[in-house]
Amino acid sequence: MANPVLHIKDAYFFEVPKFAFPRNFTKPSDFPSIWLKLDPTVQHSEAELLAEEFPIDGMSKDESVAAWHDWAPNHHHAPYDVFYYETNKEAAEAEAAETGNELGEIDSIPLTVQKNVQKQILNDTEWLDNEVAGVWEEQGLLERYNHHLSGKIIIPQPFGGELRNLHEAESGFCLSKFMIVELFVVCFLAFVLNRYSRAIANGKPAKGKLANLLETFLLFVRDEIARPSIGSDSDFHHGHDDHDEHGHDGHHEDGPETYHLADKVTPVLWSLFFFIVTCNLLGLIPFVGSPTGVFGVTLGLAGITFLTTLISGSMMHGPVGFWLNQIPSMDLSFAIAIVIKPMIWVIEVAGLMIKHTVLAIRLLANMVAGHMVLLSIMGMAMTAAVGGGAMAYGVTPVAVIGATCIGMLELFVAFLQAYVFTLLSALFIGAAMHHH
Amino acid sequence: MIKIMQENWIRWSFALLLVFGTASLPAMADEVEAKAEAAANAPTDSDESHEEGHDEEGHDDHGHDDHGHDDHGHDDHGHDHHDATDLSHANASKELEAPGSIAADMAIYTLVVFILMVVILRVAAWNPIKKALDDREQGIIDHIADARRSAEKAERLLEEYEAKIAAAAQEANEIVAEGRRDAEATKERIVEEAREAATAERDRALNDIEIAKNAALQDVAEKSADIAVALAGKIVNKELNASDHQALIKETLDNIQEG
């Protein structure tokens, strides 16, 4: 593993301890095709085939392959098609800079051609198991590859997605680790909450530890987040000038406050809270990882908040009214208003977008930061161990205790960030529903 | 011992982890080193491990996942101490190591999965939970109202019973007072009767005494008259006629009465 960030980021395999999932492939054709695709021998063969049809400008086929060989080690061992594209891009950019023309379309190897070549190579079992196996034998790669693949359960890609490597997708829709984890979270929540809902049906009191725990959170989100942030029904009936109506408007004060409007949004906030807190907590389980440490997930969640804001705001003020409502009410003369109001509208709408993006970044940064600290502390122990000697015996307990303490902090942060995300979502939704 | 371990299992497992973890470190280090060696021996055209800006405690950390300083001193040159036989992140794009890289497919997937979840949970959990919580709330409100009604009723009944008890006590007092009054009256009547009876008895006795006295006086007068007559006859030796006799008696009687 190269960079600890890769432990936090999404991947296309599940990692387990190596002894729990050992790999003992005996010949190259048994290896997963994504692994073979990245093997230097296979890539060389692919480069030769591709260079025949797509040599670099002004080079022969062999020169192109040789140029790729020089280039690849400094470029993460990218295959020939990447080299081809990058070289052409450089040339085109140089030309554009020289002539001052627009950058034209850059020559690249069509995906279908590349796929066909790869298919052709990977289907040639005989070649793989003889020539490639020979190279691997010579360099001791079979054993190393088995070692690296041990403990990696590669996720099958049923939707035709193509992987770039085990951490990145190339094309199409690829099923990643956190996508599966998210599905698991949904199923888990549906199961647990459904059981709870049946346990308290008809107003029975909650019994048992789990039910009471769930109820604490459910009631907290409803009574402490949703209702205060969005307000009671009477807040909406009063409109925005409720201050001077209180005196002579007695009929709302009859009976307890009702929260029908706030309760309409509560299920979304409940879902947000439970989804985020479960995802955050999964990050504390070794080998699982937290989906909320990935920008895509937090952006998706912020998208949910934004959609809810948009829909609930539009339901209160109408689709046009929602956008007009972004301008705060001001007493301005017509001449000034016609200048100022559009500018304020632009600022407010930009603010609306930024608020929701920041929501995503805040959650992401909190989860990534915590995991980075944990990785650093454990990395300290690993460094000491590799350095060898007695130092490891001093550093390791400190690192383990430190990691445990940070783990406790992470446990707190997991709940705190779920709360913060839910609270801010509620505030944004509430702000959109009220008159400015 | 086992009981103590069961009670404090978290502490014990943590302690054991610490002990065994520390003990197994050299073995782990050996493995990492072997891996690094193998990587170094592998005849690849890969990156020479190029110099870091610093050296940790004077030892070189071969093959170890060095962290925290991948951001500097590294353009497109792959990683430091990179194991070329690990193909899991070969052909990496520039975004691979950026924690904030945007995965649009993940964002859309999350959005879709989340909406799906809200829809599923709405049916499977939120609506029933909402209803159950509302039912419970209503139940509690009803119970409080019931309790209030019951308390009011109890208070009313208490007042009623207190009034009844007070009335009963009043009645009892009256009965006792009446009884006492009756007793008093009876006593007085009896005493009166006794007194009357006594008075009557005395009067009768006085009467009897009077009669007896009168009779005795009569008797004494007659006797003394006879005695006087006899005595006088003897004295005068003369017989008195009857009228003289009578006049004499009468005269004597008057004398007696006067005397």
XYZ file of C-alpha atoms in Angstrom:
695
model
C 0.000 0.000 0.000
C 1.466 3.183 -1.050
C -0.340 6.047 0.519
C -2.398 5.783 3.698
C -5.096 7.860 2.045
C -5.872 4.772 0.000
C -7.022 3.107 3.229
C -9.633 5.803 3.666
C -10.728 6.215 0.078
C -13.118 4.044 -1.806
C -11.810 0.917 -3.516
C -13.066 -1.881 -5.669
C -12.170 -4.670 -3.290
C -12.833 -5.614 0.312
C -9.732 -5.869 2.398
C -9.482 -8.633 5.001
C -6.447 -9.987 6.831
C -4.196 -11.875 4.423
C -4.531 -15.149 6.338
C -8.313 -14.955 6.121
C -8.314 -14.864 2.343
C -5.084 -16.345 0.986
C -4.497 -16.476 -2.747
C -2.689 -19.401 -4.289
C -2.953 -18.910 -8.026
C -0.632 -21.260 -9.867
C -0.672 -19.795 -13.359
C -1.223 -16.338 -14.880
C -4.525 -17.223 -16.549
C -6.061 -17.801 -13.112
C -5.417 -14.221 -12.040
C -8.195 -11.645 -12.229
C -8.132 -9.815 -15.539
C -7.757 -6.422 -13.818
C -4.496 -7.641 -12.311
C -3.221 -9.102 -15.585
C -4.070 -5.871 -17.379
C -1.607 -4.063 -15.106
C 1.200 -6.616 -15.396
C 4.219 -5.148 -17.247
C 4.558 -8.194 -19.536
C 0.941 -8.061 -20.562
C 1.113 -4.294 -20.960
C 4.154 -4.688 -23.193
C 2.301 -7.095 -25.414
C -0.664 -4.719 -25.483
C 1.625 -1.818 -26.377
C 3.110 -3.733 -29.271
C -0.293 -4.571 -30.662
C -1.589 -1.015 -30.240
C 1.572 0.610 -31.597
C 1.099 -1.239 -34.831
C -2.035 0.715 -35.537
C -1.331 3.815 -33.422
C 2.385 4.641 -33.419
C 3.524 7.955 -31.988
C 3.901 10.635 -34.669
C 7.237 10.336 -36.404
C 8.163 7.065 -34.774
C 8.119 3.481 -35.878
C 6.207 0.848 -33.945
C 9.283 -0.347 -32.061
C 10.401 3.174 -31.265
C 6.948 3.964 -29.920
C 7.020 0.941 -27.639
C 10.521 1.820 -26.495
C 9.437 5.391 -25.810
C 6.522 4.057 -23.772
C 8.939 1.873 -21.776
C 10.971 4.942 -20.888
C 7.915 6.944 -20.021
C 5.848 4.414 -18.014
C 7.968 4.076 -14.809
C 7.553 7.761 -14.124
C 3.838 7.656 -14.816
C 2.504 4.991 -12.451
C 3.105 2.296 -15.086
C 0.299 3.575 -17.216
C -0.440 1.495 -20.302
C 0.324 2.488 -23.893
C -3.012 4.168 -24.575
C -2.416 6.674 -21.778
C 1.082 7.306 -23.128
C -0.334 7.811 -26.603
C -2.916 10.289 -25.388
C -0.523 12.207 -23.150
C 2.145 12.461 -25.849
C -0.339 13.724 -28.402
C -1.734 16.138 -25.860
C 1.696 17.548 -25.123
C 2.416 17.914 -28.807
C -0.931 19.568 -29.450
C -0.410 21.955 -26.549
C 3.054 22.843 -27.750
C 1.669 23.479 -31.192
C -1.216 25.520 -29.866
C 1.180 27.615 -27.820
C 3.373 28.164 -30.877
C 0.673 29.052 -33.346
C -1.735 30.622 -30.905
C -4.552 28.458 -32.229
C -7.249 26.803 -30.190
C -6.390 23.401 -28.824
C -7.907 20.953 -31.286
C -9.176 17.485 -30.573
C -6.440 15.241 -29.258
C -5.764 11.937 -30.954
C -6.536 9.000 -28.703
C -6.916 5.282 -29.111
C -10.648 4.421 -29.262
C -11.855 2.504 -26.223
C -13.284 -0.291 -28.325
C -9.980 -0.908 -30.097
C -8.144 -1.008 -26.795
C -10.720 -3.341 -25.281
C -10.499 -5.675 -28.221
C -6.732 -5.828 -27.952
C -6.928 -6.514 -24.223
C -9.530 -9.204 -24.803
C -7.356 -10.775 -27.444
C -4.354 -10.870 -25.130
C -6.182 -12.023 -22.013
C -8.033 -14.754 -23.901
C -4.755 -16.192 -25.131
C -4.449 -18.598 -22.204
C -1.649 -20.508 -23.836
C 0.537 -17.435 -24.212
C -0.247 -16.341 -20.661
C 0.567 -19.672 -19.109
C 3.762 -20.186 -21.060
C 5.529 -16.976 -21.959
C 4.110 -14.709 -19.262
C 4.474 -17.501 -16.710
C 8.112 -17.786 -17.782
C 8.766 -14.109 -17.162
C 6.989 -14.293 -13.836
C 9.009 -17.351 -12.874
C 12.219 -15.533 -13.722
C 11.317 -12.488 -11.630
C 9.547 -14.332 -8.813
C 6.390 -12.402 -9.570
C 3.876 -15.224 -9.103
C 4.612 -15.382 -5.406
C 4.636 -11.587 -5.006
C 1.367 -11.231 -6.904
C -0.245 -13.923 -4.772
C 1.015 -12.110 -1.702
C -0.432 -8.784 -2.818
C -3.746 -10.265 -3.836
C -4.141 -12.173 -0.578
C -6.712 -10.523 1.629
C -8.201 -8.604 -1.279
C -11.687 -9.724 -2.215
C -12.179 -8.059 -5.580
C -15.744 -6.967 -6.172
C -17.257 -8.432 -9.343
C -18.519 -5.829 -11.789
C -21.892 -7.038 -13.038
C -22.796 -3.766 -14.771
C -20.040 -3.841 -17.348
C -17.858 -1.266 -15.669
C -14.156 -1.323 -16.450
C -11.607 -0.812 -13.687
C -8.441 1.217 -14.081
C -6.871 -0.430 -11.056
C -8.178 -1.752 -7.765
C -8.781 1.791 -6.504
C -10.097 3.550 -9.583
C -12.737 3.024 -12.201
C -11.966 3.414 -15.863
C -15.305 3.473 -17.636
C -18.909 2.568 -17.113
C -20.623 2.007 -13.787
C -18.331 0.191 -11.388
C -19.587 -1.230 -8.111
C -17.259 -0.066 -5.344
C -16.730 -1.149 -1.760
C -18.590 1.774 -0.252
C -21.518 1.320 -2.609
C -21.959 -2.144 -1.162
C -21.410 -0.814 2.355
C -24.111 1.795 1.732
C -26.526 -0.881 0.595
C -25.698 -2.804 3.725
C -26.377 0.303 5.836
C -29.766 0.742 4.174
C -30.704 -2.884 4.772
C -29.429 -2.757 8.346
C -31.375 0.414 9.147
C -34.512 -0.898 7.472
C -34.285 -4.096 9.519
C -33.513 -2.496 12.877
C -35.948 0.397 12.570
C -38.711 -1.821 11.247
C -38.305 -4.098 14.248
C -38.382 -1.105 16.543
C -41.489 0.291 14.840
C -43.280 -2.998 15.380
C -42.151 -3.183 18.992
C -43.737 0.179 19.819
C -46.812 -0.164 17.587
C -50.079 1.131 19.082
C -48.234 3.339 21.510
C -46.558 0.570 23.500
C -43.523 1.769 25.448
C -40.059 0.886 24.134
C -38.533 -2.146 25.820
C -34.916 -3.234 25.739
C -31.592 -1.502 25.288
C -31.604 -1.154 21.507
C -35.180 0.097 21.312
C -34.534 2.694 23.992
C -31.315 3.775 22.302
C -33.089 4.194 18.977
C -35.933 6.022 20.626
C -33.555 8.434 22.330
C -32.067 9.381 18.984
C -35.404 9.468 17.174
C -36.966 11.737 19.750
C -33.845 13.871 19.950
C -33.843 14.453 16.199
C -37.554 15.206 16.187
C -37.834 17.305 19.349
C -34.431 18.968 19.500
C -33.516 19.331 15.820
C -36.496 19.226 13.467
C -39.168 21.001 15.512
C -37.121 23.915 16.888
C -35.337 24.489 13.560
C -38.408 24.432 11.374
C -40.879 25.817 13.882
C -44.434 25.086 14.911
C -47.424 25.419 12.617
C -48.438 28.699 14.229
C -45.097 30.217 13.130
C -46.175 29.623 9.551
C -49.724 30.898 9.940
C -48.488 34.129 11.415
C -46.330 34.790 8.426
C -43.302 36.964 8.754
C -44.884 39.719 10.793
C -45.862 37.565 13.711
C -44.485 39.968 16.284
C -47.364 42.398 16.218
C -50.082 39.797 15.841
C -49.542 37.985 19.071
C -51.643 40.407 21.070
C -54.977 40.008 19.361
C -54.668 36.587 17.875
C -55.738 34.383 20.688
C -56.932 31.299 18.839
C -53.459 29.895 18.224
C -52.621 29.885 21.860
C -55.425 27.441 22.545
C -54.135 23.972 23.205
C -50.604 22.700 22.694
C -48.385 23.745 19.750
C -48.689 21.528 16.681
C -45.794 20.641 14.379
C -47.404 19.090 11.309
C -45.140 20.941 8.874
C -41.955 20.187 10.795
C -42.996 16.550 11.127
C -43.292 16.297 7.355
C -39.535 16.917 7.062
C -38.600 14.822 10.087
C -38.385 11.479 8.187
C -35.715 12.937 5.891
C -33.761 14.224 8.891
C -34.164 10.890 10.655
C -32.853 9.139 7.561
C -29.931 11.554 7.278
C -28.983 11.179 10.912
C -29.155 7.412 11.037
C -27.466 6.937 7.672
C -24.581 9.251 8.553
C -24.082 7.960 12.054
C -24.063 4.356 10.838
C -21.609 5.161 8.051
C -19.388 7.084 10.488
C -19.395 4.239 12.968
C -18.512 1.696 10.294
C -15.256 3.618 9.906
C -14.304 2.476 13.390
C -14.645 -1.195 12.464
C -11.361 -2.534 11.091
C -11.420 -3.461 7.392
C -14.783 -1.804 6.719
C -14.138 1.909 6.425
C -16.593 4.765 6.533
C -18.359 5.797 3.341
C -18.670 9.315 4.764
C -14.893 9.652 4.316
C -15.434 9.881 0.570
C -16.357 13.166 -1.075
C -18.856 11.532 -3.416
C -20.927 10.256 -0.505
C -20.958 13.499 1.457
C -21.779 15.395 -1.729
C -24.653 13.011 -2.371
C -25.938 13.589 1.156
C -25.613 17.356 0.783
C -27.520 16.899 -2.480
C -30.320 15.289 -0.482
C -30.423 18.275 1.846
C -30.420 20.634 -1.102
C -33.236 18.726 -2.801
C -35.256 18.736 0.416
C -34.636 22.458 0.821
C -35.709 23.027 -2.755
C -38.834 20.872 -2.577
C -40.027 22.051 0.836
C -39.301 25.680 -0.088
C -41.166 25.310 -3.361
C -44.108 23.706 -1.595
C -44.343 26.636 0.791
C -43.780 29.484 -1.674
C -44.296 27.936 -5.112
C -41.513 27.037 -7.559
C -40.922 30.684 -8.484
C -41.670 32.051 -5.051
C -38.906 29.917 -3.567
C -36.284 31.625 -5.695
C -37.772 35.078 -5.170
C -37.875 34.383 -1.445
C -34.089 34.300 -1.446
C -34.135 38.103 -1.428
C -34.603 39.380 2.109
C -37.420 41.891 2.455
C -36.046 45.418 2.557
C -37.599 48.841 2.511
C -35.976 50.329 -0.527
C -37.130 52.873 -3.005
C -37.872 51.451 -6.418
C -34.793 52.956 -8.073
C -32.380 51.506 -5.555
C -34.239 48.203 -5.331
C -33.972 47.564 -9.042
C -30.181 47.807 -8.757
C -29.596 46.234 -5.382
C -32.089 43.377 -5.392
C -30.711 41.424 -8.375
C -27.241 41.651 -6.896
C -28.438 40.451 -3.533
C -30.344 37.667 -5.230
C -27.176 36.462 -6.944
C -25.264 36.545 -3.675
C -28.013 34.759 -1.788
C -28.388 32.001 -4.378
C -24.624 31.527 -4.519
C -24.699 31.383 -0.715
C -27.376 28.708 -0.875
C -25.158 26.544 -3.080
C -22.032 27.201 -1.022
C -23.821 26.390 2.233
C -24.726 22.946 0.966
C -21.291 22.260 -0.500
C -19.678 23.241 2.785
C -22.027 20.804 4.494
C -20.443 18.037 2.402
C -16.889 19.254 2.951
C -17.320 19.573 6.714
C -18.420 15.971 7.122
C -15.731 14.698 4.748
C -12.944 16.658 6.408
C -13.959 15.507 9.866
C -14.046 11.864 8.940
C -10.840 11.947 6.874
C -8.952 13.924 9.510
C -9.800 11.463 12.266
C -8.772 8.485 10.198
C -5.561 10.205 9.119
C -4.615 10.814 12.743
C -5.290 7.158 13.544
C -3.206 6.078 10.560
C -0.356 8.358 11.570
C -0.262 7.041 15.106
C -0.311 3.421 14.003
C 2.199 4.293 11.282
C 4.482 5.499 14.045
C 4.400 2.035 15.601
C 5.041 0.449 12.205
C 7.983 2.756 11.571
C 9.469 1.865 14.928
C 8.931 -1.826 14.240
C 10.626 -1.646 10.855
C 13.431 0.398 12.364
C 13.800 -2.612 14.581
C 15.345 -2.940 17.959
C 14.064 -2.212 21.396
C 12.481 1.077 20.391
C 9.451 -0.763 19.061
C 8.661 -2.012 22.552
C 8.519 1.521 23.817
C 6.685 3.074 20.897
C 4.042 0.402 20.366
C 2.210 0.660 23.706
C 2.209 4.425 23.396
C 0.882 4.196 19.852
C -1.777 1.643 20.824
C -2.938 3.728 23.767
C -2.829 6.872 21.634
C -4.789 5.192 18.859
C -7.350 3.973 21.387
C -7.798 7.472 22.772
C -8.167 8.924 19.290
C -10.563 6.074 18.550
C -12.702 7.225 21.474
C -12.596 10.755 20.129
C -13.616 9.386 16.729
C -16.550 7.650 18.350
C -17.673 11.003 19.696
C -16.995 12.744 16.384
C -19.036 10.113 14.550
C -22.116 11.126 16.539
C -21.269 14.807 16.663
C -20.857 15.151 12.904
C -24.069 13.252 12.240
C -25.778 15.680 14.625
C -24.154 18.734 13.034
C -25.079 17.620 9.523
C -28.671 16.939 10.555
C -28.993 20.179 12.490
C -27.632 22.300 9.641
C -29.850 20.492 7.152
C -32.829 21.249 9.380
C -31.829 24.902 9.640
C -31.417 25.224 5.858
C -34.739 23.534 5.224
C -36.396 25.667 7.894
C -34.926 28.847 6.411
C -36.245 27.927 2.973
C -39.735 27.296 4.326
C -40.031 30.596 6.178
C -40.360 34.030 4.673
C -37.139 35.940 4.676
C -10.200 -15.323 37.927
C -12.437 -16.114 34.982
C -15.240 -14.253 36.623
C -13.069 -11.190 37.050
C -12.013 -11.444 33.408
C -15.627 -11.679 32.304
C -16.551 -8.628 34.283
C -13.694 -6.553 32.957
C -13.383 -8.113 29.543
C -12.744 -4.845 27.755
C -9.831 -3.988 29.991
C -8.444 -7.500 29.781
C -8.698 -7.795 26.046
C -7.062 -4.399 25.700
C -4.200 -5.444 27.963
C -3.764 -8.747 26.118
C -3.811 -6.950 22.801
C -1.158 -4.585 24.005
C 1.085 -7.384 25.256
C 0.728 -9.662 22.235
C 0.746 -6.777 19.809
C 4.041 -5.559 21.177
C 5.460 -9.059 21.207
C 4.462 -9.756 17.619
C 5.914 -6.515 16.308
C 9.360 -7.896 15.443
C 7.680 -10.666 13.458
C 5.615 -8.082 11.612
C 8.714 -6.040 11.005
C 10.474 -9.095 9.575
C 7.621 -9.623 7.173
C 7.632 -6.008 6.073
C 11.381 -6.118 5.613
C 11.213 -9.330 3.605
C 8.607 -7.718 1.430
C 10.792 -4.668 0.949
C 13.730 -6.829 0.083
C 11.734 -8.764 -2.444
C 10.566 -5.523 -3.937
C 14.085 -4.210 -4.121
C 15.325 -7.418 -5.697
C 12.568 -7.563 -8.260
C 14.194 -6.523 -11.520
C 11.879 -3.711 -12.395
C 12.493 -0.501 -14.092
C 10.725 1.234 -11.295
C 11.553 4.291 -9.339
C 14.666 4.285 -7.244
C 13.613 5.176 -3.775
C 14.495 8.762 -4.020
C 15.734 10.744 -1.098
C 13.319 12.096 1.422
C 13.886 15.500 2.935
C 14.394 13.900 6.317
C 15.558 10.710 7.886
C 13.701 9.263 10.797
C 15.950 8.533 13.729
C 18.837 7.687 11.480
C 17.413 4.446 10.148
C 16.109 3.936 6.686
C 12.551 2.764 6.542
C 12.550 0.457 3.603
C 9.294 -0.778 2.257
C 7.280 0.904 4.919
C 4.223 2.892 4.004
C 5.591 6.246 4.674
C 2.865 8.688 5.309
C 2.326 12.338 5.600
C 5.004 13.496 3.218
C 3.730 12.211 -0.066
C 2.500 15.637 -0.913
C 5.867 17.240 -1.288
C 8.768 16.311 -3.439
C 6.552 14.193 -5.598
C 5.340 15.211 -8.992
C 4.492 12.392 -11.286
C 7.154 10.118 -9.952
C 5.144 7.457 -8.239
C 5.693 6.851 -4.566
C 8.689 6.603 -2.418
C 9.516 3.076 -1.335
C 6.976 1.775 -3.732
C 6.624 -1.934 -4.182
C 6.489 -2.335 -7.955
C 4.991 -5.792 -7.718
C 1.873 -4.409 -6.027
C -0.286 -3.713 -9.040
C -3.354 -2.787 -7.001
C -2.818 0.890 -7.693
C -0.761 0.808 -10.855
C -1.775 3.126 -13.676
C -2.955 5.569 -11.012
C -4.530 8.784 -12.094
C -3.554 12.091 -10.530
C -6.652 12.014 -8.373
C -5.854 8.692 -6.711
C -4.252 10.141 -3.622
C -6.402 13.229 -3.245
C -8.776 12.636 -0.353
C -11.175 15.195 -1.772
C -11.388 13.861 -5.285
C -14.949 13.935 -6.506
C -16.403 10.631 -7.555
C -19.492 11.662 -9.483
C -20.737 8.080 -9.754
C -20.504 7.721 -5.995
C -22.410 10.979 -5.465
C -25.207 9.953 -7.815
C -25.245 6.464 -6.386
C -25.493 7.844 -2.836
C -28.276 10.189 -3.879
C -30.248 7.354 -5.456
C -29.598 4.906 -2.631
C -30.571 7.515 -0.066
C -33.811 8.396 -1.815
C -34.515 4.685 -2.035
C -33.792 4.390 1.645
C -36.130 7.242 2.543
C -38.864 5.594 0.480
C -38.284 2.173 2.046
C -37.961 3.506 5.567
C -41.051 5.669 5.138
C -43.082 2.530 4.637
C -41.109 0.184 6.861
C -40.251 2.452 9.730
C -40.950 6.180 9.735
C -44.692 6.084 9.236
C -45.293 3.283 11.754
C -42.903 4.931 14.203
C -44.599 8.298 13.764
C -47.976 6.699 14.297
C -46.794 4.731 17.300
C -45.212 7.807 18.879
C -48.352 9.837 18.221
C -50.457 7.022 19.650
C -48.285 6.928 22.706
C -48.429 10.686 23.072
C -52.196 10.594 22.725
C -52.292 7.719 25.194
C -50.286 9.707 27.700
C -52.509 12.745 27.189
C -55.564 10.538 27.666
C -54.091 8.964 30.754
C -53.352 12.350 32.244
C -56.879 13.514 31.479
C -58.229 10.308 33.014
C -56.108 10.757 36.075
C -57.231 14.344 36.410
C -60.848 13.297 36.076
C -60.356 10.549 38.631
C -58.681 12.932 41.026
C -61.493 15.399 40.661
C -64.036 12.677 41.218
C -62.174 11.441 44.260
C -62.037 14.924 45.656
C -65.721 15.362 45.098
C -66.469 12.042 46.759
C -64.198 12.925 49.632
C -66.035 16.164 50.161
C -69.320 14.335 50.020
C -68.223 11.759 52.524
C -66.736 14.355 54.779
C -70.046 16.191 54.721
C -71.828 12.959 55.497
C -69.521 12.162 58.352
C -69.986 15.640 59.716
C -73.745 15.230 59.519
C -73.546 11.883 61.239
C -71.424 13.311 64.014
C -73.895 16.137 64.421
C -76.709 13.649 64.662
C -74.854 11.576 67.189
C -74.226 14.658 69.266
C -77.840 15.514 69.086
C -78.833 12.037 70.095
C -76.512 12.125 73.035
C -77.740 15.547 74.044
C -81.319 14.426 73.765
C -80.567 11.351 75.803
C -78.969 13.491 78.399
C -81.954 15.819 78.328
C -84.348 12.900 78.722
C -82.348 11.499 81.564
C -82.314 14.860 83.248
C -86.067 15.196 82.868
C -86.661 11.706 84.166
C -84.445 12.366 87.107
C -86.259 15.563 87.951
C -89.646 13.893 87.611
C -88.595 11.081 89.889
C -87.212 13.503 92.457
C -90.394 15.587 92.231
C -92.542 12.562 92.675
C -90.490 11.446 95.589
C -90.714 14.846 97.080
C -94.463 14.972 96.559
C -94.855 11.552 98.047
C -92.804 12.569 101.021
C -94.814 15.734 101.491
C -98.081 13.800 101.265
C -96.815 11.289 103.758
C -95.884 14.056 106.201
C -99.173 15.840 105.769
C -101.068 12.671 106.400
C -98.910 12.020 109.433
C -99.511 15.556 110.699
C -103.168 15.106 110.092
C -103.176 11.858 111.988
C -101.316 13.476 114.800
C -103.870 16.331 114.928
C -106.715 13.910 114.957
C -105.047 11.869 117.641
C -104.288 14.990 119.626
C -107.860 16.207 119.364
C -109.191 12.823 120.336
C -106.805 12.727 123.247
C -107.861 16.202 124.324
C -111.500 15.230 124.038
C -110.796 12.181 126.067
C -108.856 14.127 128.704
C -111.586 16.765 128.942
C -114.346 14.191 129.387
C -112.306 12.316 131.969
C -111.352 15.405 133.877
C -114.978 16.663 133.833
C -116.221 13.396 135.225
C -113.499 13.477 137.810
C -114.361 17.064 138.668
C -118.092 16.289 138.890
C -117.502 13.369 141.138
C -115.181 15.417 143.132
C -117.563 18.353 143.345
C -120.503 16.095 144.265
C -118.601 14.728 146.971
C -117.627 18.194 148.033
C -121.134 19.743 147.947
C -123.003 16.584 148.419
C -125.616 17.651 146.395
C -127.016 16.326 143.382
C -127.101 18.428 140.452
C -129.687 18.073 137.890
C -128.880 17.225 134.422
C -129.016 20.807 133.112
C -126.805 21.993 135.812
C -124.651 19.155 135.000
C -124.350 20.139 131.420
C -123.727 23.778 132.199
C -121.067 22.834 134.528
C -119.336 20.621 131.985
C -119.483 23.350 129.484
C -118.041 25.844 131.876
C -115.237 23.517 132.864
C -114.449 22.791 129.259
C -114.181 26.437 128.501
C -111.930 26.885 131.416
C -109.758 24.058 130.235
C -109.738 25.429 126.777
C -108.789 28.811 128.007
C -106.201 27.373 130.278
